[in-house]
Short mmCIF file of C-alpha atoms in Angstrom, two decimals:
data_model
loop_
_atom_site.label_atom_id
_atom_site.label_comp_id
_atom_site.label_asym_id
_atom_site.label_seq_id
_atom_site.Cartn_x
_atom_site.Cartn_y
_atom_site.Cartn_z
CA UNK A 1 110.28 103.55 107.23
CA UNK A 2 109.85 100.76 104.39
CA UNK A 3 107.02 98.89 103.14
CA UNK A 4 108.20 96.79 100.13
CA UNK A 5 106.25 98.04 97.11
CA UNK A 6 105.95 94.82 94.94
CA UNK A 7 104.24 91.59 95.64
CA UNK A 8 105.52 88.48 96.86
CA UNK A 9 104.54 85.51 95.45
CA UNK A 10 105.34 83.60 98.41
CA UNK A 11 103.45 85.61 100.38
CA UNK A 12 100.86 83.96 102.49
CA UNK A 13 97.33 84.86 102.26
CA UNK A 14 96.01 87.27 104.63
CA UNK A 15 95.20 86.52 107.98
CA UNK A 16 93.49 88.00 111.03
CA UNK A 17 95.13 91.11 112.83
CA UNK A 18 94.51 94.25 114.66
CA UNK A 19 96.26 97.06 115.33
CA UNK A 20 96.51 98.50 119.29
CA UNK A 21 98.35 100.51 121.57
CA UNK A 22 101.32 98.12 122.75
CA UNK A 23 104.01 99.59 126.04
CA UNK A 24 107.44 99.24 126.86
CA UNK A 25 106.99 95.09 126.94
CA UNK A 26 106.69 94.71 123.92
CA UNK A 27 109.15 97.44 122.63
CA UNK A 28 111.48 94.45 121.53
CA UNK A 29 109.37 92.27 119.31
CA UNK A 30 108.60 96.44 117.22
CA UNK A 31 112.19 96.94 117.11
CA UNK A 32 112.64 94.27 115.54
CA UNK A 33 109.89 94.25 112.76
CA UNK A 34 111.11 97.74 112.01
CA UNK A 35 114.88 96.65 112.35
CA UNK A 36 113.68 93.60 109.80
CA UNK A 37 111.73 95.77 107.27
CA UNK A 38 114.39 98.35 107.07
CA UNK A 39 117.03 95.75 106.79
CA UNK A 40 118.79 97.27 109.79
CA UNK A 41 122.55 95.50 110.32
CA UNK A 42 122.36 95.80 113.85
CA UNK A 43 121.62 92.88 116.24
CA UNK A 44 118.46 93.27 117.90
CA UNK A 45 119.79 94.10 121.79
CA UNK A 46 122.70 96.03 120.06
CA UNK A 47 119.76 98.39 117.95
CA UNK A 48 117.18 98.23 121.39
CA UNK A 49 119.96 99.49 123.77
CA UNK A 50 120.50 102.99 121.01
CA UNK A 51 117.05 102.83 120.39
CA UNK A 52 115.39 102.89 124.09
CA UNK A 53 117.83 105.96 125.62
CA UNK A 54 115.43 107.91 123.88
CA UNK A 55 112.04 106.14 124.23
CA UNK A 56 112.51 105.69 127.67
CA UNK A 57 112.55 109.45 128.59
CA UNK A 58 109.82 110.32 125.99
CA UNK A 59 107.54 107.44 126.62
CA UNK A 60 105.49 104.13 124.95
CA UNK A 61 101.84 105.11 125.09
CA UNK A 62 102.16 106.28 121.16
CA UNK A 63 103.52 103.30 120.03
CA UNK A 64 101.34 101.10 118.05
CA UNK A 65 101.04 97.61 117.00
CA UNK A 66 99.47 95.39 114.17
CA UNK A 67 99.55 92.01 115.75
CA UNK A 68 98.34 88.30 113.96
CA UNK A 69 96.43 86.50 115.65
CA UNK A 70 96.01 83.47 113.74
CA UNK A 71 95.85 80.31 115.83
CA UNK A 72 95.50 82.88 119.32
CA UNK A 73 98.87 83.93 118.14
CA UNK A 74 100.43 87.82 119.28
CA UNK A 75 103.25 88.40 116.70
CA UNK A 76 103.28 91.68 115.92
CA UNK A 77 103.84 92.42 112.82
CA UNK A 78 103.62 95.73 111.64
CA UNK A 79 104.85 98.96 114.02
CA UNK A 80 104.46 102.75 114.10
CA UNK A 81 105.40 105.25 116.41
CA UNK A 82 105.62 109.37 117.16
CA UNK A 83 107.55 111.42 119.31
CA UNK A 84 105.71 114.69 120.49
CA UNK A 85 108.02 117.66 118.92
CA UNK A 86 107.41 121.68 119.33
CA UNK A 87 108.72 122.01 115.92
CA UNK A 88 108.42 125.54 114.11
CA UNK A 89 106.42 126.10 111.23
CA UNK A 90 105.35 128.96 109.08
CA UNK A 91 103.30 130.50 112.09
CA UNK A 92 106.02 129.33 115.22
CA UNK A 93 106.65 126.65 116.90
CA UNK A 94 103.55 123.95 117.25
CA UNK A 95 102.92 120.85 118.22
CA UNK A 96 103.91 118.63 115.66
CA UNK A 97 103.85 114.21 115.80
CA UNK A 98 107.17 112.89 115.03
CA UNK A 99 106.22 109.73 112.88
CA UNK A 100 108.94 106.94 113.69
CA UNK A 101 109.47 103.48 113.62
CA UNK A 102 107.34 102.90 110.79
CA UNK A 103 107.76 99.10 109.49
CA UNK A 104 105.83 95.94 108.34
CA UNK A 105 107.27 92.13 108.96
CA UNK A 106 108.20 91.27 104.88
CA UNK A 107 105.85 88.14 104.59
CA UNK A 108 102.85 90.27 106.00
CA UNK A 109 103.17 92.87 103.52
CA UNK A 110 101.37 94.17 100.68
CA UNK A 111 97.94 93.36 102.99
CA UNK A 112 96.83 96.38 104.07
CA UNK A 113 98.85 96.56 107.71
CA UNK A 114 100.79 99.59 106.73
CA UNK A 115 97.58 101.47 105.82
CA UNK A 116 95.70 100.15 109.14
CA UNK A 117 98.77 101.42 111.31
CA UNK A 118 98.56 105.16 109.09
CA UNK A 119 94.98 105.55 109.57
CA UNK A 120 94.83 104.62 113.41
CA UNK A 121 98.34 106.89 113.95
CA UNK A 122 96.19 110.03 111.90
CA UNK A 123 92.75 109.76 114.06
CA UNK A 124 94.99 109.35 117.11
CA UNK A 125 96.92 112.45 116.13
CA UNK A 126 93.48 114.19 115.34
CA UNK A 127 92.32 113.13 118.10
CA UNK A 128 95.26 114.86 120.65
CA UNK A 129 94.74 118.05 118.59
CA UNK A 130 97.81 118.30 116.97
CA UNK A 131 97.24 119.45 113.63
CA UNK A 132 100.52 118.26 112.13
CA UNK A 133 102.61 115.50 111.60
CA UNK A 134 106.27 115.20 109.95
CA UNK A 135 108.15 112.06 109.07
CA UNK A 136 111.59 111.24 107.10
CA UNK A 137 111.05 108.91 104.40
CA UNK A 138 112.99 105.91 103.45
CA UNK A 139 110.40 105.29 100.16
CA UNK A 140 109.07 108.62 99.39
CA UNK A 141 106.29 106.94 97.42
CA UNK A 142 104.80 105.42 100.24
CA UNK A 143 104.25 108.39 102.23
CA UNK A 144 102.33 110.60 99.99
CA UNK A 145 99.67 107.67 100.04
CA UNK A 146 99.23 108.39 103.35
CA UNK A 147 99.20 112.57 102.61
CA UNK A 148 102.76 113.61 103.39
CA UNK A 149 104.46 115.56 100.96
CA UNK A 150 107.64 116.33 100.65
CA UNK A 151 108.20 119.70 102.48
CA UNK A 152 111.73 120.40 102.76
CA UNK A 153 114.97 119.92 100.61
CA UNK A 154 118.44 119.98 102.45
CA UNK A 155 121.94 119.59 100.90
CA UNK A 156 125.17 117.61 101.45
CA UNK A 157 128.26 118.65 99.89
CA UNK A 158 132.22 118.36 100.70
CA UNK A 159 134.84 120.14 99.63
CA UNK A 160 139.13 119.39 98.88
CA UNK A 161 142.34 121.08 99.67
CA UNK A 162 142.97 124.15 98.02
CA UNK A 163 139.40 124.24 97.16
CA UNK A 164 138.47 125.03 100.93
CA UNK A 165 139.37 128.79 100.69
CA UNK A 166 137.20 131.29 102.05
CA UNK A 167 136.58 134.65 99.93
CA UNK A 168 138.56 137.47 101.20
CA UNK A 169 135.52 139.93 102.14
CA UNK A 170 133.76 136.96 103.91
CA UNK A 171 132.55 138.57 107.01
CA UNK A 172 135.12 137.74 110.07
CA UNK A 173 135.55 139.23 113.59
CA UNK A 174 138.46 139.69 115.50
CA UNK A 175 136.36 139.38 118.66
CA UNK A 176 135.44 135.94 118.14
CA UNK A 177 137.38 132.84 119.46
CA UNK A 178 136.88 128.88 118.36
CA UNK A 179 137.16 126.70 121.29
CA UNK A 180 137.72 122.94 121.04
CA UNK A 181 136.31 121.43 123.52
CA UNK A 182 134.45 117.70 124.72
CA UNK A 183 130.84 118.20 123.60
CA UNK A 184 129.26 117.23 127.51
CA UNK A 185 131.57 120.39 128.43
CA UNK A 186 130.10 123.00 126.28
CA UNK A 187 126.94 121.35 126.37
CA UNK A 188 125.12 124.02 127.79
CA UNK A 189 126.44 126.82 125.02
CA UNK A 190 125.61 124.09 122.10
CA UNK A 191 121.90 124.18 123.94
CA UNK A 192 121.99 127.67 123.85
CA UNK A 193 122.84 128.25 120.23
CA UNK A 194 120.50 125.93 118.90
CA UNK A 195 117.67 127.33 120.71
CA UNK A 196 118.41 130.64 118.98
CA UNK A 197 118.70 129.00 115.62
CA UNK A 198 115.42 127.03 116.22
CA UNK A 199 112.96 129.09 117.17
CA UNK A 200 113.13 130.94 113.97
CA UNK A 201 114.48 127.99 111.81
CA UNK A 202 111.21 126.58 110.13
CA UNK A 203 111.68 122.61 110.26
CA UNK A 204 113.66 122.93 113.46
CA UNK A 205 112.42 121.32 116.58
CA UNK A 206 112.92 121.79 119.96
CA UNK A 207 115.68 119.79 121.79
CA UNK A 208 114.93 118.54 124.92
CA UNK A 209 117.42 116.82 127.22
CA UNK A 210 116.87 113.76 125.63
CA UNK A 211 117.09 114.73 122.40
CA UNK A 212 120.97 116.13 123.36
CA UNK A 213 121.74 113.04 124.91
CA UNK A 214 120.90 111.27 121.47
CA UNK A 215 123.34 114.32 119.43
CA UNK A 216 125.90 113.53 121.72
CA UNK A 217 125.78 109.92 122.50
CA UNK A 218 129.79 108.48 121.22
CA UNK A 219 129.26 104.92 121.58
CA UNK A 220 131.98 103.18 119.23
CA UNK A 221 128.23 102.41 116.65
CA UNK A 222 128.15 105.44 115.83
CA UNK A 223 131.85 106.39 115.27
CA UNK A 224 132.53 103.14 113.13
CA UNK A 225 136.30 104.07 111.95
CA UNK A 226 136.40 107.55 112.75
CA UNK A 227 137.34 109.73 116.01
CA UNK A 228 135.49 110.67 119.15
CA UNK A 229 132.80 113.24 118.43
CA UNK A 230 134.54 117.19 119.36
CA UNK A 231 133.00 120.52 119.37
CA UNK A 232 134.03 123.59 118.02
CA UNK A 233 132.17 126.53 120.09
CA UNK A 234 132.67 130.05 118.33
CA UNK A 235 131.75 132.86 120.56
CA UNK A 236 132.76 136.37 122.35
CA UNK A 237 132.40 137.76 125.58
CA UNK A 238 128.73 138.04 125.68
CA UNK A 239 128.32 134.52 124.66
CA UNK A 240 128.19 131.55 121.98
CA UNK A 241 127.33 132.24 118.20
CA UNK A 242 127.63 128.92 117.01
CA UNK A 243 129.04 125.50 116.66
CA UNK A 244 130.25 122.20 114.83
CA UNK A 245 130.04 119.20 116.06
CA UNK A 246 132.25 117.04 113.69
CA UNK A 247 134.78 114.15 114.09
CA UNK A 248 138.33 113.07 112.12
CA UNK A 249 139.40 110.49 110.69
CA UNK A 250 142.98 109.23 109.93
CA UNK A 251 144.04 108.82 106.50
CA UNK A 252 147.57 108.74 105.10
CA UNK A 253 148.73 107.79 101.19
CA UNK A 254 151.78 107.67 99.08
CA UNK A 255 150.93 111.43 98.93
CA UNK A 256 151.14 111.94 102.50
CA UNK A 257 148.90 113.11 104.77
CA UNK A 258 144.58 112.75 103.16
CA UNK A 259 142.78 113.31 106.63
CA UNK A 260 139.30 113.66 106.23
CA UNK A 261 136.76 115.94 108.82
CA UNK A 262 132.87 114.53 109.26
CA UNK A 263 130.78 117.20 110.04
CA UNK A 264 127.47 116.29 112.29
CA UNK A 265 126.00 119.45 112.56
CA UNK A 266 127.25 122.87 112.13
CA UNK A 267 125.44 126.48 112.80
CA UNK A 268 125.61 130.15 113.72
CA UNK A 269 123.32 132.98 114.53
CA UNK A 270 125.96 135.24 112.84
CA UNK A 271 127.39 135.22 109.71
CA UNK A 272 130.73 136.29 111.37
CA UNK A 273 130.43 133.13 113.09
CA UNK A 274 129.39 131.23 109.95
CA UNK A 275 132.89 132.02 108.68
CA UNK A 276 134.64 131.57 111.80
CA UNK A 277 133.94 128.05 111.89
CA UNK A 278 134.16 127.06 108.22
CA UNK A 279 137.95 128.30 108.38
CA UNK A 280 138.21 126.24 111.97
CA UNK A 281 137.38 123.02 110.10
CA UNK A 282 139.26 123.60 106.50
CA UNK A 283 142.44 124.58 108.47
CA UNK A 284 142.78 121.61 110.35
CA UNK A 285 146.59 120.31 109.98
CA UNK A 286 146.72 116.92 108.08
CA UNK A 287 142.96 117.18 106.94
CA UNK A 288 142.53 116.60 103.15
CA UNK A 289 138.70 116.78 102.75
CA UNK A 290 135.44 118.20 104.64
CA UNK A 291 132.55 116.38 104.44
CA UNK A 292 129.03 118.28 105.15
CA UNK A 293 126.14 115.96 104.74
CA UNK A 294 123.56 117.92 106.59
CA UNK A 295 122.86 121.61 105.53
CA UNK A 296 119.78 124.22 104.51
CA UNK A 297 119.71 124.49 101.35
CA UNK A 298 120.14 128.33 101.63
CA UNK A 299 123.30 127.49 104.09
CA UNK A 300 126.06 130.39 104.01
CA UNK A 301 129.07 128.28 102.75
CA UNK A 302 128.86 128.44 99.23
CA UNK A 303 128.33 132.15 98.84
CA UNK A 304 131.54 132.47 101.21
CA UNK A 305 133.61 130.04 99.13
CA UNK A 306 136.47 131.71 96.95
CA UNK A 307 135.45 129.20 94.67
CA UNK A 308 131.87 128.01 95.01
CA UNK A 309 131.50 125.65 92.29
CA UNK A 310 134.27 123.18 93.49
CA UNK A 311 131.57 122.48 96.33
CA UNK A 312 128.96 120.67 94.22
CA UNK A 313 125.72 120.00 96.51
CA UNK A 314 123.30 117.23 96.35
CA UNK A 315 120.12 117.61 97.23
CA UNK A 316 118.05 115.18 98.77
CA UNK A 317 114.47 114.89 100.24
CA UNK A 318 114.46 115.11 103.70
CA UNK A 319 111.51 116.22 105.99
CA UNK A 320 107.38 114.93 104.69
CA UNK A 321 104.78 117.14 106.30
CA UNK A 322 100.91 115.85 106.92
CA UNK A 323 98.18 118.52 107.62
CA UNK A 324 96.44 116.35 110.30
CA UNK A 325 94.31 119.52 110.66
CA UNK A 326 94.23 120.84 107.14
CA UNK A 327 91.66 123.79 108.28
CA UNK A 328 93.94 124.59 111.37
CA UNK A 329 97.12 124.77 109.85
CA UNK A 330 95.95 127.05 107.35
CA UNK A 331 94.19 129.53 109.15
CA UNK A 332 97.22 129.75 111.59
CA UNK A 333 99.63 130.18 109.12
CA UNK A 334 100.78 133.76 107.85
CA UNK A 335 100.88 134.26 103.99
CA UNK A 336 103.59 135.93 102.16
CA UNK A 337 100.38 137.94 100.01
CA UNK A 338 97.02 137.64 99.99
CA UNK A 339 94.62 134.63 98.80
CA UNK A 340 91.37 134.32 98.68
CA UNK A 341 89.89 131.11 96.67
CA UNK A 342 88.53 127.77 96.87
CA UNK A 343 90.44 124.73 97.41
CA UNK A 344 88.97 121.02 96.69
CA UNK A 345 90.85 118.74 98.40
CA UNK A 346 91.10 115.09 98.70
CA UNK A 347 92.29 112.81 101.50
CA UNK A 348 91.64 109.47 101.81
CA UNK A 349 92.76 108.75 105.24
CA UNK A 350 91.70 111.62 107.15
CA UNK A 351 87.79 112.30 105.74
CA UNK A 352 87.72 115.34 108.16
CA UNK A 353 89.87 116.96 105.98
CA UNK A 354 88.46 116.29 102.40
CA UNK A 355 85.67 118.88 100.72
CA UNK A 356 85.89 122.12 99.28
CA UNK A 357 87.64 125.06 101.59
CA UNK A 358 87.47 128.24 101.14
CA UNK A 359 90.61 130.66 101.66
CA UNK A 360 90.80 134.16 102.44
CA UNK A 361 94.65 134.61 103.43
CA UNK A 362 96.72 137.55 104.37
CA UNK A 363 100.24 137.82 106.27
CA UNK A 364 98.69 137.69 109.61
CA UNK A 365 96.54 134.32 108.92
CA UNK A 366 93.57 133.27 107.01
CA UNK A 367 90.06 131.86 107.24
CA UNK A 368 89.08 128.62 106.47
CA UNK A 369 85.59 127.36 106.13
CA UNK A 370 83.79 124.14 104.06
CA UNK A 371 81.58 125.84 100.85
CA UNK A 372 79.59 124.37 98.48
CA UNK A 373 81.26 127.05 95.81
CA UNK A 374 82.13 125.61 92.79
CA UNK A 375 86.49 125.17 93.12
CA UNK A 376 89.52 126.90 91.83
CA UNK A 377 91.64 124.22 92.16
CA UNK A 378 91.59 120.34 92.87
CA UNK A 379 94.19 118.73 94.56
CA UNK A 380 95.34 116.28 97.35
CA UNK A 381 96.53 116.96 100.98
CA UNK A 382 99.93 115.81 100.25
CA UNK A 383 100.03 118.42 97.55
CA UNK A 384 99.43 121.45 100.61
CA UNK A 385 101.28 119.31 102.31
CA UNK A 386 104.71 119.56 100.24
CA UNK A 387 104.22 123.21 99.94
CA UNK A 388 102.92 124.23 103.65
CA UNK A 389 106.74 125.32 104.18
CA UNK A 390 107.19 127.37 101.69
CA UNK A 391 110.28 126.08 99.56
CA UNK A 392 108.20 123.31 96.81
CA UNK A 393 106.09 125.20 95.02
CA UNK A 394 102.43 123.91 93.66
CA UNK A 395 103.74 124.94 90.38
CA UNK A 396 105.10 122.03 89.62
CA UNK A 397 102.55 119.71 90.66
CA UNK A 398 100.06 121.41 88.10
CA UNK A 399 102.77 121.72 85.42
CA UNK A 400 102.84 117.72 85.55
CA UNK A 401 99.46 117.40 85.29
CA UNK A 402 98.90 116.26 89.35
CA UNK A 403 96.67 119.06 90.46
CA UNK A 404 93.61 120.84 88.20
CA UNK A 405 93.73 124.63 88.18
CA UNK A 406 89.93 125.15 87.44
CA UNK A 407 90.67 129.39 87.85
CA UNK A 408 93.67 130.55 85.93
CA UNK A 409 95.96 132.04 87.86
CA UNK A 410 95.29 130.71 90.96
CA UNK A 411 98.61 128.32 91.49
CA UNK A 412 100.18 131.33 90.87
CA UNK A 413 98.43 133.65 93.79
CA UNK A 414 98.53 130.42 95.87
CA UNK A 415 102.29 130.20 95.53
CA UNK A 416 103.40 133.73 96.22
CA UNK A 417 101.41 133.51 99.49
CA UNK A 418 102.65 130.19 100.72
CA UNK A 419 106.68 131.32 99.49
CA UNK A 420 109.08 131.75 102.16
CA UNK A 421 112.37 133.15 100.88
CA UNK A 422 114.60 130.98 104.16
CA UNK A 423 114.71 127.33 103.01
CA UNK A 424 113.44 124.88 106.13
CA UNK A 425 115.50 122.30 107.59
CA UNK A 426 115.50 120.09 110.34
CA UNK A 427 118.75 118.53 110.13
CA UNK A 428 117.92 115.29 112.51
CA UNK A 429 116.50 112.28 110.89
CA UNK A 430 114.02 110.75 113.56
#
């Protein structure tokens, strides 16, 4: 999701365009201004095929188009797009848009088409009722123009022979088995395990049959030089607890034997299990190195390492979250403590939201309603938006000078009621 930040020169000046609704037809000429803007390797029918298994099953009609029509031309030139999610938040799972396919054709941008497409997506959002809206970010600084902040942190890390070793007292079970199996034959325990996980997993979203066809498709893209994608199922006899889905790759040296394991997605509803299949995939003969790109930042393995700080994580900046609703998604939210104060907030692409909201929160919810009171604090949606999650804190936001605490103290309050002590993650970039 890329706009280019500076200007071109070369850029002509603007001309006429709209944005609209566009349909499967026209599918081709989006991929490829959003293949283009991204700077995507892939051939366009090579990007289209991996792209429509997906779209197909989930739909067109929230696909949008900017389109030029200088001269009666139809080139489309900018593109956004959302998939409808049941993703869970602070309160449970919700109706949340899945902003996708976000991209602007590079002589066109710079002109406003990016904004047009962000403001049309937002009242059309509104407009279903959904009172959310979550995105990953390519440029982080383009999003919070548009009021997403940046909502959840998640962690990739690997780790070395001997370094692998698991602490002694790390919970195990003799009960439990690994199984390594094809991933379409287990399917239906990997579905079961991650609906456990996500329901109560904030960031998480539901994974429908298309979304399981995507996690498993093994088409030779999206092994490159590594092995066919395998699944490690760890379970007893009342059912699965968990699972990796990781694949190997080959690697040999004057040293012998430097195999390396690529980890997809791994989780457990146990930490029994947790352990189980850490030891699965750091025992594996001829392996060298684990690599874990995609955890929670809270994520078990480093407490159970023998030696934790030969696993050194980096955290990136993964999920945005928009308030869409800003007065829905507050009142349906619980809160850690109670909060009771008066919020000025700005947004400039979603008016509905902007004015001066009072707050009365507690752990079962709160109440929201416009006032004319003078505020306690001034700040933007992205701001509420960054912290609606509970793992950024506003703190930080008024210790840089980005938000005005008008009432001391109240960043503070605000904060312990909007903390959640389990880190989000979603773990899929859409």
């Amino acid at each position: 999701m890329s706009e280019n930040q500076s200007v071109d020169p070369s850029s002509p000046s603007k001309r006429d365009w709209t944005v609209r609704h566009s349909d499967a037809d026209e599918f081709a000429e989006a991929g490829r201004v959003f293949g283009q803007s991204l700077l995507i390797p892939d051939d366009i029918d090579s990007m289209l095929e991996r792209m429509r298994l997906l779209h197909d099953a989930l739909g067109y009609e929230r696909l949008l188009v900017a389109v030029d029509e200088a001269e009666g031309d139809q080139e489309v030139i900018g593109t956004t797009n959302h998939f409808p999610f049941e993703m869970t938040m602070p309160g449970g799972r919700v109706p949340v848009a899945g902003v996708t396919g976000v991209g602007v054709w590079p002589t066109h941008r710079r002109q406003g088409v990016l904004s047009a497409l962000m403001r049309r997506q937002l009242a059309d959002i509104h407009a279903d009722g959904v009172r959310y809206a979550a995105l990953w970010a390519s440029e982080g600084s383009i999003y919070e123009r548009f009021g997403y902040g940046n909502a959840c942190t998640e962690l990739e890390t690997s780790l070395t022979r001997p370094h692998s070793a698991l602490r002694a007292d790390a919970p195990r079970d003799p009960d439990l088995r690994v199984v390594l199996r094809e991933p379409e034959r287990v399917r239906t325990d990997l579905e079961r395990v991650h609906e456990a996980v996500s329901a109560n997993q904030v960031g998480q979203f539901r994974r429908t049959k298309p979304w399981w066809d995507r996690t498993l498709f093994d088409g030779p893209g999206r092994r490159e030089d590594k092995g066919p994608l395998i699944a490690a199922v760890v379970g007893n006899a009342e059912g699965p607890l968990g699972y990796a889905l990781y694949r190997t790759k080959a690697k040999w040296d004057e040293g012998g034997a430097q195999g390396e394991v690529h980890v997809q997605e791994i989780t457990a509803t146990t930490p029994a299990a947790w352990t189980a299949l850490l030891e699965h995939l750091f025992s594996r003969d001829l392996v060298a190195k684990v690599f874990l790109p995609t955890l929670p930042a809270d994520c078990p393995l480093h407490h159970l390492l023998l030696d934790r700080g030969r696993a050194v994580a980096t955290h990136y900046p993964s999920l945005w979250v928009r308030l869409v609703d800003l007065a829905g998604a507050l009142s349906e939210r619980p809160y850690a403590a109670p909060f009771e104060g008066v919020l000025a907030v700005t947004d400039r692409h979603a008016p509905w939201n902007a004015g001066r909201w009072r707050i009365k929160a507690d752990t079962e919810g709160a109440r929201v309603e416009l006032t004319e009171a003078e505020p306690d604090l001034s700040l933007d949606v992205h701001h509420l938006g960054a912290a609606h999650l509970g793992q950024t804190p506003l703190t930080g936001f008024l210790r840089a000078g980005l938000i005005t605490e008008h009432t001391p103290g109240t960043v503070a309050r605000l904060d312990a009621a909007l903390h959640r002590f389990d880190a989000p993650f979603c773990g899929v970039i859409f």
